[in-house]
């Protein structure tokens, strides 16, 4: 039930593939749907129900590294900070480090909100 290093590496590879995709650094609706499907697959796998504090910290570091990379992500600093804050809230929730179905649904809703925000289509700020 733990989120293993392999699962985290898979998510990193998926993010890097999206970043280097033909669309450039823009996360299209299809890309977001793909990430949602990947999260649901993790949630339903044996490994995917629990995320330790270390795994969450690792994801935060990875997001910050992407944000500060030379290519940047076409995601503004504020959007990345928002995702980091959301992850920290999940990590410090009363449920502990367990990522429940509701928590995953919340993350999906947050991603969809980002996708539909005015900032999302104008990711031109360089990290």
mmCIF file with all atom_site columns, C-alpha atoms in Angstrom:
data_model
loop_
_atom_site.group_PDB
_atom_site.id
_atom_site.type_symbol
_atom_site.label_atom_id
_atom_site.label_alt_id
_atom_site.label_comp_id
_atom_site.label_asym_id
_atom_site.label_entity_id
_atom_site.label_seq_id
_atom_site.pdbx_PDB_ins_code
_atom_site.Cartn_x
_atom_site.Cartn_y
_atom_site.Cartn_z
_atom_site.occupancy
_atom_site.B_iso_or_equiv
_atom_site.pdbx_formal_charge
_atom_site.auth_seq_id
_atom_site.auth_comp_id
_atom_site.auth_asym_id
_atom_site.auth_atom_id
_atom_site.pdbx_PDB_model_num
ATOM 1   C CA . UNK A 1 1   ? 0.000   0.000  0.000   1.00 0.00 ? 1   UNK A CA 1
ATOM 2   C CA . UNK A 1 2   ? 3.009   2.299  0.053   1.00 0.00 ? 2   UNK A CA 1
ATOM 3   C CA . UNK A 1 3   ? 3.960   4.500  -2.836  1.00 0.00 ? 3   UNK A CA 1
ATOM 4   C CA . UNK A 1 4   ? 7.222   2.885  -3.853  1.00 0.00 ? 4   UNK A CA 1
ATOM 5   C CA . UNK A 1 5   ? 10.212  4.552  -5.470  1.00 0.00 ? 5   UNK A CA 1
ATOM 6   C CA . UNK A 1 6   ? 9.169   2.933  -8.758  1.00 0.00 ? 6   UNK A CA 1
ATOM 7   C CA . UNK A 1 7   ? 5.750   4.563  -8.647  1.00 0.00 ? 7   UNK A CA 1
ATOM 8   C CA . UNK A 1 8   ? 7.332   7.941  -7.964  1.00 0.00 ? 8   UNK A CA 1
ATOM 9   C CA . UNK A 1 9   ? 9.852   7.425  -10.779 1.00 0.00 ? 9   UNK A CA 1
ATOM 10  C CA . UNK A 1 10  ? 6.973   6.572  -13.115 1.00 0.00 ? 10  UNK A CA 1
ATOM 11  C CA . UNK A 1 11  ? 5.261   9.851  -12.279 1.00 0.00 ? 11  UNK A CA 1
ATOM 12  C CA . UNK A 1 12  ? 8.541   11.731 -12.860 1.00 0.00 ? 12  UNK A CA 1
ATOM 13  C CA . UNK A 1 13  ? 8.943   10.097 -16.275 1.00 0.00 ? 13  UNK A CA 1
ATOM 14  C CA . UNK A 1 14  ? 5.357   10.961 -17.151 1.00 0.00 ? 14  UNK A CA 1
ATOM 15  C CA . UNK A 1 15  ? 5.907   14.598 -16.212 1.00 0.00 ? 15  UNK A CA 1
ATOM 16  C CA . UNK A 1 16  ? 9.132   14.741 -18.235 1.00 0.00 ? 16  UNK A CA 1
ATOM 17  C CA . UNK A 1 17  ? 7.380   13.170 -21.242 1.00 0.00 ? 17  UNK A CA 1
ATOM 18  C CA . UNK A 1 18  ? 4.633   15.789 -21.005 1.00 0.00 ? 18  UNK A CA 1
ATOM 19  C CA . UNK A 1 19  ? 7.200   18.566 -20.690 1.00 0.00 ? 19  UNK A CA 1
ATOM 20  C CA . UNK A 1 20  ? 9.094   17.371 -23.773 1.00 0.00 ? 20  UNK A CA 1
ATOM 21  C CA . UNK A 1 21  ? 6.015   16.518 -25.827 1.00 0.00 ? 21  UNK A CA 1
ATOM 22  C CA . UNK A 1 22  ? 5.226   18.060 -29.195 1.00 0.00 ? 22  UNK A CA 1
ATOM 23  C CA . UNK A 1 23  ? 2.844   20.499 -27.587 1.00 0.00 ? 23  UNK A CA 1
ATOM 24  C CA . UNK A 1 24  ? 5.862   21.998 -25.877 1.00 0.00 ? 24  UNK A CA 1
ATOM 25  C CA . UNK A 1 25  ? 5.357   22.843 -22.240 1.00 0.00 ? 25  UNK A CA 1
ATOM 26  C CA . UNK A 1 26  ? 1.618   23.381 -22.519 1.00 0.00 ? 26  UNK A CA 1
ATOM 27  C CA . UNK A 1 27  ? -0.547  20.956 -20.593 1.00 0.00 ? 27  UNK A CA 1
ATOM 28  C CA . UNK A 1 28  ? -3.517  20.319 -22.843 1.00 0.00 ? 28  UNK A CA 1
ATOM 29  C CA . UNK A 1 29  ? -6.841  18.979 -21.644 1.00 0.00 ? 29  UNK A CA 1
ATOM 30  C CA . UNK A 1 30  ? -5.802  15.548 -22.899 1.00 0.00 ? 30  UNK A CA 1
ATOM 31  C CA . UNK A 1 31  ? -2.578  15.681 -20.919 1.00 0.00 ? 31  UNK A CA 1
ATOM 32  C CA . UNK A 1 32  ? -4.495  16.540 -17.759 1.00 0.00 ? 32  UNK A CA 1
ATOM 33  C CA . UNK A 1 33  ? -6.938  13.699 -18.391 1.00 0.00 ? 33  UNK A CA 1
ATOM 34  C CA . UNK A 1 34  ? -3.958  11.370 -18.809 1.00 0.00 ? 34  UNK A CA 1
ATOM 35  C CA . UNK A 1 35  ? -2.566  12.468 -15.439 1.00 0.00 ? 35  UNK A CA 1
ATOM 36  C CA . UNK A 1 36  ? -5.980  11.905 -13.844 1.00 0.00 ? 36  UNK A CA 1
ATOM 37  C CA . UNK A 1 37  ? -6.104  8.376  -15.261 1.00 0.00 ? 37  UNK A CA 1
ATOM 38  C CA . UNK A 1 38  ? -2.595  7.722  -13.975 1.00 0.00 ? 38  UNK A CA 1
ATOM 39  C CA . UNK A 1 39  ? -3.575  8.910  -10.485 1.00 0.00 ? 39  UNK A CA 1
ATOM 40  C CA . UNK A 1 40  ? -6.631  6.649  -10.523 1.00 0.00 ? 40  UNK A CA 1
ATOM 41  C CA . UNK A 1 41  ? -4.480  3.697  -11.605 1.00 0.00 ? 41  UNK A CA 1
ATOM 42  C CA . UNK A 1 42  ? -2.084  4.376  -8.730  1.00 0.00 ? 42  UNK A CA 1
ATOM 43  C CA . UNK A 1 43  ? -5.000  4.733  -6.321  1.00 0.00 ? 43  UNK A CA 1
ATOM 44  C CA . UNK A 1 44  ? -6.392  1.338  -7.323  1.00 0.00 ? 44  UNK A CA 1
ATOM 45  C CA . UNK A 1 45  ? -3.040  -0.447 -7.302  1.00 0.00 ? 45  UNK A CA 1
ATOM 46  C CA . UNK A 1 46  ? -1.620  -2.260 -4.324  1.00 0.00 ? 46  UNK A CA 1
ATOM 47  C CA . UNK A 1 47  ? 1.168   0.279  -4.044  1.00 0.00 ? 47  UNK A CA 1
ATOM 48  C CA . UNK A 1 48  ? -0.882  3.391  -4.600  1.00 0.00 ? 48  UNK A CA 1
ATOM 49  C CA . UNK A 1 49  ? -3.057  3.929  -1.535  1.00 0.00 ? 49  UNK A CA 1
ATOM 50  C CA . UNK A 1 50  ? -0.537  5.360  0.884   1.00 0.00 ? 50  UNK A CA 1
ATOM 51  C CA . UNK A 1 51  ? 1.876   8.197  0.332   1.00 0.00 ? 51  UNK A CA 1
ATOM 52  C CA . UNK A 1 52  ? 4.529   8.686  2.990   1.00 0.00 ? 52  UNK A CA 1
ATOM 53  C CA . UNK A 1 53  ? 5.751   12.084 4.081   1.00 0.00 ? 53  UNK A CA 1
ATOM 54  C CA . UNK A 1 54  ? 9.049   11.422 2.304   1.00 0.00 ? 54  UNK A CA 1
ATOM 55  C CA . UNK A 1 55  ? 7.280   10.633 -0.960  1.00 0.00 ? 55  UNK A CA 1
ATOM 56  C CA . UNK A 1 56  ? 5.309   13.873 -0.735  1.00 0.00 ? 56  UNK A CA 1
ATOM 57  C CA . UNK A 1 57  ? 8.464   15.867 0.022   1.00 0.00 ? 57  UNK A CA 1
ATOM 58  C CA . UNK A 1 58  ? 10.135  14.188 -2.953  1.00 0.00 ? 58  UNK A CA 1
ATOM 59  C CA . UNK A 1 59  ? 7.278   15.218 -5.251  1.00 0.00 ? 59  UNK A CA 1
ATOM 60  C CA . UNK A 1 60  ? 7.517   18.793 -3.966  1.00 0.00 ? 60  UNK A CA 1
ATOM 61  C CA . UNK A 1 61  ? 11.245  18.848 -4.688  1.00 0.00 ? 61  UNK A CA 1
ATOM 62  C CA . UNK A 1 62  ? 10.616  17.429 -8.157  1.00 0.00 ? 62  UNK A CA 1
ATOM 63  C CA . UNK A 1 63  ? 8.013   20.107 -8.891  1.00 0.00 ? 63  UNK A CA 1
ATOM 64  C CA . UNK A 1 64  ? 10.404  22.816 -7.712  1.00 0.00 ? 64  UNK A CA 1
ATOM 65  C CA . UNK A 1 65  ? 13.205  21.346 -9.843  1.00 0.00 ? 65  UNK A CA 1
ATOM 66  C CA . UNK A 1 66  ? 10.940  21.368 -12.910 1.00 0.00 ? 66  UNK A CA 1
ATOM 67  C CA . UNK A 1 67  ? 9.882   24.934 -12.143 1.00 0.00 ? 67  UNK A CA 1
ATOM 68  C CA . UNK A 1 68  ? 13.514  26.048 -11.898 1.00 0.00 ? 68  UNK A CA 1
ATOM 69  C CA . UNK A 1 69  ? 14.752  24.044 -14.886 1.00 0.00 ? 69  UNK A CA 1
ATOM 70  C CA . UNK A 1 70  ? 16.130  25.876 -17.896 1.00 0.00 ? 70  UNK A CA 1
ATOM 71  C CA . UNK A 1 71  ? 13.138  24.967 -20.056 1.00 0.00 ? 71  UNK A CA 1
ATOM 72  C CA . UNK A 1 72  ? 10.755  25.838 -17.275 1.00 0.00 ? 72  UNK A CA 1
ATOM 73  C CA . UNK A 1 73  ? 7.310   24.329 -17.204 1.00 0.00 ? 73  UNK A CA 1
ATOM 74  C CA . UNK A 1 74  ? 4.613   26.392 -18.796 1.00 0.00 ? 74  UNK A CA 1
ATOM 75  C CA . UNK A 1 75  ? 3.169   26.615 -15.327 1.00 0.00 ? 75  UNK A CA 1
ATOM 76  C CA . UNK A 1 76  ? 3.546   29.873 -13.450 1.00 0.00 ? 76  UNK A CA 1
ATOM 77  C CA . UNK A 1 77  ? 5.336   29.972 -10.128 1.00 0.00 ? 77  UNK A CA 1
ATOM 78  C CA . UNK A 1 78  ? 2.027   30.681 -8.404  1.00 0.00 ? 78  UNK A CA 1
ATOM 79  C CA . UNK A 1 79  ? 0.368   27.601 -9.890  1.00 0.00 ? 79  UNK A CA 1
ATOM 80  C CA . UNK A 1 80  ? 3.265   25.401 -8.766  1.00 0.00 ? 80  UNK A CA 1
ATOM 81  C CA . UNK A 1 81  ? 3.221   26.931 -5.289  1.00 0.00 ? 81  UNK A CA 1
ATOM 82  C CA . UNK A 1 82  ? -0.509  26.208 -5.112  1.00 0.00 ? 82  UNK A CA 1
ATOM 83  C CA . UNK A 1 83  ? 0.081   22.534 -5.931  1.00 0.00 ? 83  UNK A CA 1
ATOM 84  C CA . UNK A 1 84  ? 2.850   22.366 -3.317  1.00 0.00 ? 84  UNK A CA 1
ATOM 85  C CA . UNK A 1 85  ? 0.543   23.856 -0.678  1.00 0.00 ? 85  UNK A CA 1
ATOM 86  C CA . UNK A 1 86  ? -2.173  21.359 -1.595  1.00 0.00 ? 86  UNK A CA 1
ATOM 87  C CA . UNK A 1 87  ? 0.260   18.452 -1.232  1.00 0.00 ? 87  UNK A CA 1
ATOM 88  C CA . UNK A 1 88  ? 1.407   19.764 2.148   1.00 0.00 ? 88  UNK A CA 1
ATOM 89  C CA . UNK A 1 89  ? -2.217  20.062 3.287   1.00 0.00 ? 89  UNK A CA 1
ATOM 90  C CA . UNK A 1 90  ? -2.823  16.430 2.316   1.00 0.00 ? 90  UNK A CA 1
ATOM 91  C CA . UNK A 1 91  ? 0.353   15.341 4.091   1.00 0.00 ? 91  UNK A CA 1
ATOM 92  C CA . UNK A 1 92  ? -0.661  17.126 7.303   1.00 0.00 ? 92  UNK A CA 1
ATOM 93  C CA . UNK A 1 93  ? -4.325  16.118 7.228   1.00 0.00 ? 93  UNK A CA 1
ATOM 94  C CA . UNK A 1 94  ? -5.908  14.150 10.050  1.00 0.00 ? 94  UNK A CA 1
ATOM 95  C CA . UNK A 1 95  ? -5.918  11.068 7.857   1.00 0.00 ? 95  UNK A CA 1
ATOM 96  C CA . UNK A 1 96  ? -2.145  11.090 8.138   1.00 0.00 ? 96  UNK A CA 1
ATOM 97  C CA . UNK A 1 97  ? -0.222  10.018 5.056   1.00 0.00 ? 97  UNK A CA 1
ATOM 98  C CA . UNK A 1 98  ? -3.044  7.974  3.546   1.00 0.00 ? 98  UNK A CA 1
ATOM 99  C CA . UNK A 1 99  ? -4.329  9.231  0.251   1.00 0.00 ? 99  UNK A CA 1
ATOM 100 C CA . UNK A 1 100 ? -8.030  8.388  0.257   1.00 0.00 ? 100 UNK A CA 1
ATOM 101 C CA . UNK A 1 101 ? -10.288 8.338  -2.761  1.00 0.00 ? 101 UNK A CA 1
ATOM 102 C CA . UNK A 1 102 ? -11.671 11.697 -1.654  1.00 0.00 ? 102 UNK A CA 1
ATOM 103 C CA . UNK A 1 103 ? -8.184  13.212 -1.520  1.00 0.00 ? 103 UNK A CA 1
ATOM 104 C CA . UNK A 1 104 ? -7.476  11.966 -5.039  1.00 0.00 ? 104 UNK A CA 1
ATOM 105 C CA . UNK A 1 105 ? -10.784 13.381 -6.271  1.00 0.00 ? 105 UNK A CA 1
ATOM 106 C CA . UNK A 1 106 ? -9.843  16.693 -4.672  1.00 0.00 ? 106 UNK A CA 1
ATOM 107 C CA . UNK A 1 107 ? -6.524  16.718 -6.546  1.00 0.00 ? 107 UNK A CA 1
ATOM 108 C CA . UNK A 1 108 ? -8.357  15.928 -9.788  1.00 0.00 ? 108 UNK A CA 1
ATOM 109 C CA . UNK A 1 109 ? -10.736 18.830 -9.215  1.00 0.00 ? 109 UNK A CA 1
ATOM 110 C CA . UNK A 1 110 ? -7.776  21.116 -8.474  1.00 0.00 ? 110 UNK A CA 1
ATOM 111 C CA . UNK A 1 111 ? -6.048  20.070 -11.705 1.00 0.00 ? 111 UNK A CA 1
ATOM 112 C CA . UNK A 1 112 ? -9.237  20.689 -13.667 1.00 0.00 ? 112 UNK A CA 1
ATOM 113 C CA . UNK A 1 113 ? -9.589  24.108 -12.020 1.00 0.00 ? 113 UNK A CA 1
ATOM 114 C CA . UNK A 1 114 ? -6.016  24.958 -13.054 1.00 0.00 ? 114 UNK A CA 1
ATOM 115 C CA . UNK A 1 115 ? -6.767  23.732 -16.565 1.00 0.00 ? 115 UNK A CA 1
ATOM 116 C CA . UNK A 1 116 ? -9.777  26.036 -16.812 1.00 0.00 ? 116 UNK A CA 1
ATOM 117 C CA . UNK A 1 117 ? -8.127  29.060 -15.191 1.00 0.00 ? 117 UNK A CA 1
ATOM 118 C CA . UNK A 1 118 ? -7.069  32.080 -17.212 1.00 0.00 ? 118 UNK A CA 1
ATOM 119 C CA . UNK A 1 119 ? -3.447  31.434 -16.250 1.00 0.00 ? 119 UNK A CA 1
ATOM 120 C CA . UNK A 1 120 ? -3.436  27.933 -17.666 1.00 0.00 ? 120 UNK A CA 1
ATOM 121 C CA . UNK A 1 121 ? -3.560  28.907 -21.330 1.00 0.00 ? 121 UNK A CA 1
ATOM 122 C CA . UNK A 1 122 ? -1.024  31.696 -20.919 1.00 0.00 ? 122 UNK A CA 1
ATOM 123 C CA . UNK A 1 123 ? 1.939   29.813 -19.512 1.00 0.00 ? 123 UNK A CA 1
ATOM 124 C CA . UNK A 1 124 ? 4.563   32.147 -20.907 1.00 0.00 ? 124 UNK A CA 1
ATOM 125 C CA . UNK A 1 125 ? 6.374   33.051 -17.727 1.00 0.00 ? 125 UNK A CA 1
ATOM 126 C CA . UNK A 1 126 ? 9.877   31.611 -17.609 1.00 0.00 ? 126 UNK A CA 1
ATOM 127 C CA . UNK A 1 127 ? 11.003  30.028 -14.363 1.00 0.00 ? 127 UNK A CA 1
#
